[in-house]
PDB file of C-alpha atoms in Angstrom:
ATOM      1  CA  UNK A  12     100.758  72.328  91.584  1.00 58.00           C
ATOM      2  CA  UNK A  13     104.242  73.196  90.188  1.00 66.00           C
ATOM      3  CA  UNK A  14     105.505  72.957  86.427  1.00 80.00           C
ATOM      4  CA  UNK A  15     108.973  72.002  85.539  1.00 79.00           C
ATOM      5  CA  UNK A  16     109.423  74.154  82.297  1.00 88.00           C
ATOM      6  CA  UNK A  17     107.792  77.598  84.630  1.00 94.00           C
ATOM      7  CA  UNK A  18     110.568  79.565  85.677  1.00 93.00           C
ATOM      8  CA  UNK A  19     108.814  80.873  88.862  1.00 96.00           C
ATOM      9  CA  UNK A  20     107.535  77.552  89.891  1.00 94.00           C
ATOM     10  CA  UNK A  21     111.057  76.946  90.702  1.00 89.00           C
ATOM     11  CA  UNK A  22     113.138  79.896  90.551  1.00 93.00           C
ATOM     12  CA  UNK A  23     116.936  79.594  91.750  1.00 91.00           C
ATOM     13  CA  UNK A  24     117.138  80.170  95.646  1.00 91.00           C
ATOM     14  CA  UNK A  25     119.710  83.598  94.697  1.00 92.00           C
ATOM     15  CA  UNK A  26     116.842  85.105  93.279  1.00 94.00           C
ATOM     16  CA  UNK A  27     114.400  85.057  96.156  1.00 96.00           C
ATOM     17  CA  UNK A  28     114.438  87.664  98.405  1.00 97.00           C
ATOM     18  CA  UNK A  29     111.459  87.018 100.759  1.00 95.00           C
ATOM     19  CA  UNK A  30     108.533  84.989 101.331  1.00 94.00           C
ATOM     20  CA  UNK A  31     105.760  83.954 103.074  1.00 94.00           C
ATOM     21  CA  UNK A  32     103.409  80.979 103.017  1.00 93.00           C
ATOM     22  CA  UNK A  33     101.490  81.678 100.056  1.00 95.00           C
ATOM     23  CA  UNK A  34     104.255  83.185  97.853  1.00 96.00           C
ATOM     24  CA  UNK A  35     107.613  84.588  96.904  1.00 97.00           C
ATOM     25  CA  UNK A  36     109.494  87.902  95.778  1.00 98.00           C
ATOM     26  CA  UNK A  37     112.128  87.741  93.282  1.00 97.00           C
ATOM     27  CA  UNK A  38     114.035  90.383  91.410  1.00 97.00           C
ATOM     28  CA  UNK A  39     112.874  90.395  88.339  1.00 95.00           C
ATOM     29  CA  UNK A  40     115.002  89.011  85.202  1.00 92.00           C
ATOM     30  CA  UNK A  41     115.023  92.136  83.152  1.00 94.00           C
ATOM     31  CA  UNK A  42     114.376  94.644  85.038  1.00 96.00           C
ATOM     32  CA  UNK A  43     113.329  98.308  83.957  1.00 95.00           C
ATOM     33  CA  UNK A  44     114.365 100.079  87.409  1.00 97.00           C
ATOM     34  CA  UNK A  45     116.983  99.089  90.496  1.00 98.00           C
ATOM     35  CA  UNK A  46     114.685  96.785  92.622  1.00 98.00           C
ATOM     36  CA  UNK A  47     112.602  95.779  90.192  1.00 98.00           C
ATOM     37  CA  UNK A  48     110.977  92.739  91.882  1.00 98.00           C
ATOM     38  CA  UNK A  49     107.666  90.173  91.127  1.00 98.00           C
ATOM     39  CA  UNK A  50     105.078  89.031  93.887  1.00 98.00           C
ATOM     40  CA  UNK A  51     104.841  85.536  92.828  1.00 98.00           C
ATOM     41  CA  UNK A  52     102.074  82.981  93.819  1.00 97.00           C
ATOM     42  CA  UNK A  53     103.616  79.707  95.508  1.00 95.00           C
ATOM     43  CA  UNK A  54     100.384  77.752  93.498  1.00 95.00           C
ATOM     44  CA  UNK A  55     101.012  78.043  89.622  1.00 96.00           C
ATOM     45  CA  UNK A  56      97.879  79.712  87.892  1.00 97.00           C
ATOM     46  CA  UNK A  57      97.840  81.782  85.034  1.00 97.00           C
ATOM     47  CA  UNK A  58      95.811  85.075  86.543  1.00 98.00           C
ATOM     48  CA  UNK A  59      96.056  86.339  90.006  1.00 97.00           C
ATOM     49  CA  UNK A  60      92.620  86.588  89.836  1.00 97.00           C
ATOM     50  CA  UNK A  61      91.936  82.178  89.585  1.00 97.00           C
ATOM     51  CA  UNK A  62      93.564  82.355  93.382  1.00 97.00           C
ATOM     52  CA  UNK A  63      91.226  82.384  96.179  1.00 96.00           C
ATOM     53  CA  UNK A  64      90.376  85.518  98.198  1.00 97.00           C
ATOM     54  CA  UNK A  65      92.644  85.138 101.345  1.00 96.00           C
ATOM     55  CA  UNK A  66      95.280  83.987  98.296  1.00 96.00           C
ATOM     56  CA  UNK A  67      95.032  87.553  97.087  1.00 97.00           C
ATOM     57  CA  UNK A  68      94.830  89.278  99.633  1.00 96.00           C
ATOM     58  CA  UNK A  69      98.157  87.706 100.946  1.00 96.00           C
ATOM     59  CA  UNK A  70      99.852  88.590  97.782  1.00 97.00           C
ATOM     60  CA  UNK A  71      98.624  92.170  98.079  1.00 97.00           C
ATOM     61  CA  UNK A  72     100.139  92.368 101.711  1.00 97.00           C
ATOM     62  CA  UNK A  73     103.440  91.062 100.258  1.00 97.00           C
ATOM     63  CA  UNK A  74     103.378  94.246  97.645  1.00 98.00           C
ATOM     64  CA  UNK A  75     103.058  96.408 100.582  1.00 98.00           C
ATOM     65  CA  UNK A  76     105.565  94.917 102.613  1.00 97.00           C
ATOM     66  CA  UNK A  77     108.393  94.891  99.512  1.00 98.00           C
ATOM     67  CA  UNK A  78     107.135  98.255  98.761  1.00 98.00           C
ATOM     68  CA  UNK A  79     108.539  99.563 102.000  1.00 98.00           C
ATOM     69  CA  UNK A  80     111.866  97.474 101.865  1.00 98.00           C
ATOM     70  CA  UNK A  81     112.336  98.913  98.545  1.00 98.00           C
ATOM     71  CA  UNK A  82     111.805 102.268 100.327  1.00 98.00           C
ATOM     72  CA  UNK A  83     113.713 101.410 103.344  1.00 98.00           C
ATOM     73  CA  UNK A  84     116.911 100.321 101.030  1.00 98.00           C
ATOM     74  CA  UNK A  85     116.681 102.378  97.377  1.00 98.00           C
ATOM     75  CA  UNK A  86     114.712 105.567  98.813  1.00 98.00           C
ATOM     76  CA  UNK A  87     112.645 105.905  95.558  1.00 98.00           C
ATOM     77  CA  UNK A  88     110.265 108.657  95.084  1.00 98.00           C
ATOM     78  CA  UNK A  89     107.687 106.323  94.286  1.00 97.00           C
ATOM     79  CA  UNK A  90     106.267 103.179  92.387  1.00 98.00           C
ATOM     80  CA  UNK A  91     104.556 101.424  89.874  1.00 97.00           C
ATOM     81  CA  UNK A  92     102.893  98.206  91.053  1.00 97.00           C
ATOM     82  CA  UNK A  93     100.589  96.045  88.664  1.00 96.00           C
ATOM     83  CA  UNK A  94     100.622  92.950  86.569  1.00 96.00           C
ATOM     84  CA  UNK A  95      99.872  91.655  83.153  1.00 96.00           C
ATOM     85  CA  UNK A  96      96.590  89.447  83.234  1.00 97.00           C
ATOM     86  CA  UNK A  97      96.765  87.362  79.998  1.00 97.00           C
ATOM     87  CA  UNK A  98      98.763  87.526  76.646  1.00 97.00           C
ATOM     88  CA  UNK A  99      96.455  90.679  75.009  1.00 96.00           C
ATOM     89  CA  UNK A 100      97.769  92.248  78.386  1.00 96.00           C
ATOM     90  CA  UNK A 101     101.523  91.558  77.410  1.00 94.00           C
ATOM     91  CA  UNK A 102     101.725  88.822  80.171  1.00 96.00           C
ATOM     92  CA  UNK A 103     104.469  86.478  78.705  1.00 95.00           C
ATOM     93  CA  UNK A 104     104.908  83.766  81.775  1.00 95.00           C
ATOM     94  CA  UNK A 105     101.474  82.281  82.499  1.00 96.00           C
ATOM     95  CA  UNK A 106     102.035  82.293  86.231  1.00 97.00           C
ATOM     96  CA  UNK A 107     100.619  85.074  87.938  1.00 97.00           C
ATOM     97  CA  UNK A 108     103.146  87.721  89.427  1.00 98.00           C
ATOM     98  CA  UNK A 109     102.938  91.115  90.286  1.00 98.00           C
ATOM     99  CA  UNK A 110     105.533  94.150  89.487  1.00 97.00           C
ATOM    100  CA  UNK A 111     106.578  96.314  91.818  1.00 98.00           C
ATOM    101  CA  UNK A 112     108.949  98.964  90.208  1.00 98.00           C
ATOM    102  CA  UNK A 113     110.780 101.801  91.908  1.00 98.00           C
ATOM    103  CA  UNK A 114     110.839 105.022  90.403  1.00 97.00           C
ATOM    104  CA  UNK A 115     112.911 107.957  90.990  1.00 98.00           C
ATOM    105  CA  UNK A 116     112.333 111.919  90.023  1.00 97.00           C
ATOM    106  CA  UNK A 117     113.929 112.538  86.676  1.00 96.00           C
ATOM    107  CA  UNK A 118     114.247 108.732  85.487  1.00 95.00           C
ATOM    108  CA  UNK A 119     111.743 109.593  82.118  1.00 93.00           C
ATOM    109  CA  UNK A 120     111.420 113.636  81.406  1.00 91.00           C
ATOM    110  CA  UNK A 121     107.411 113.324  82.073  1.00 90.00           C
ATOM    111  CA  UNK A 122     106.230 110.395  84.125  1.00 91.00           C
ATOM    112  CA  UNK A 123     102.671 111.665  83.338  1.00 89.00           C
ATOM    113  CA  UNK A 124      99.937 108.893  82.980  1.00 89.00           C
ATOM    114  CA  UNK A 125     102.091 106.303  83.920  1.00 89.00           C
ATOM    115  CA  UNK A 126     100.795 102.573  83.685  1.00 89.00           C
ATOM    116  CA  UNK A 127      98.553 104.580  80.932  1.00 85.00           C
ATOM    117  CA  UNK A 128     101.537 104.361  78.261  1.00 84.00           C
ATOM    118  CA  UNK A 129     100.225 100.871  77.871  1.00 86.00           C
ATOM    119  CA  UNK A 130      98.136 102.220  75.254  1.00 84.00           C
ATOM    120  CA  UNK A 131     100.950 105.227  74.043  1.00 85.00           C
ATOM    121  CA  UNK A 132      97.736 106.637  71.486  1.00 85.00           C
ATOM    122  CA  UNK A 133      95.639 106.961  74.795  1.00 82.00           C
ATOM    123  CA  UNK A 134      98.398 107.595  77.539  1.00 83.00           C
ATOM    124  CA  UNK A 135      98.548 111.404  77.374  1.00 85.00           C
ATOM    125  CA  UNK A 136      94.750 112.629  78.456  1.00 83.00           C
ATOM    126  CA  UNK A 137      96.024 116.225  79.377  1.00 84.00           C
ATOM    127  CA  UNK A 138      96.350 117.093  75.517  1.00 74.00           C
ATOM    128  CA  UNK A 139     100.034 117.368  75.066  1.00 59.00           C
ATOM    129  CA  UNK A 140     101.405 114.805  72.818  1.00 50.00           C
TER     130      UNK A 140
END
């Protein structure tokens, strides 16, 4: 089912980059990196987690598959991938999506802990702060 006001339920054809049957990849609208781009369910639910299984799992083999465009075109030296499962989380369009964000040597000085800096207080477990 698809809602007007959701901005991925109907996102403007320039912003899509690829698809499949069960969902869509668009660059995100603010991104933090070059290629910043959201694995977006073609069925609008809030968490990735109300889809079925195979739903999922076809989501999850988009990630891979942007993952290695992104590679193929920006050469990053790596990623973050994850999403933002409810509004505690920091998830502020309730349709699912997943980030995929490539990341490049030297882009923060110490890329330590990564997705951890979620939580900055808890983010550094090696004991420099």
């Amino acid at each position: 089912m698809m809602h007007e006001d959701c901005p991925f339920c109907n996102p403007p054809d320039s912003n899509v980059w690829h698809r499949n049957d069960k969902g869509i990849v668009l660059w995100d609208g603010f991104p933090v990196a070059e290629g910043h781009s959201l694995i977006v369910p073609k069925t609008h639910v809030a968490s990735l987690f109300d889809l079925a299984p195979e739903d999922q799992q076809s989501l999850w083999q988009m990630v891979s598959e942007v993952r290695e465009i992104l590679t193929q075109k920006l050469s990053p030296d790596g990623f973050n991938v994850g999403l933002n499962d409810g509004v505690a989380a920091g998830q502020t369009i309730m349709h699912a999506h997943i980030h995929v964000v490539p990341r490049w040597a030297g882009d923060v000085a110490d890329p330590r802990g990564g997705v951890r800096w979620v939580l900055p207080d808890k983010a550094c477990y090696w004991g420099e702060k």
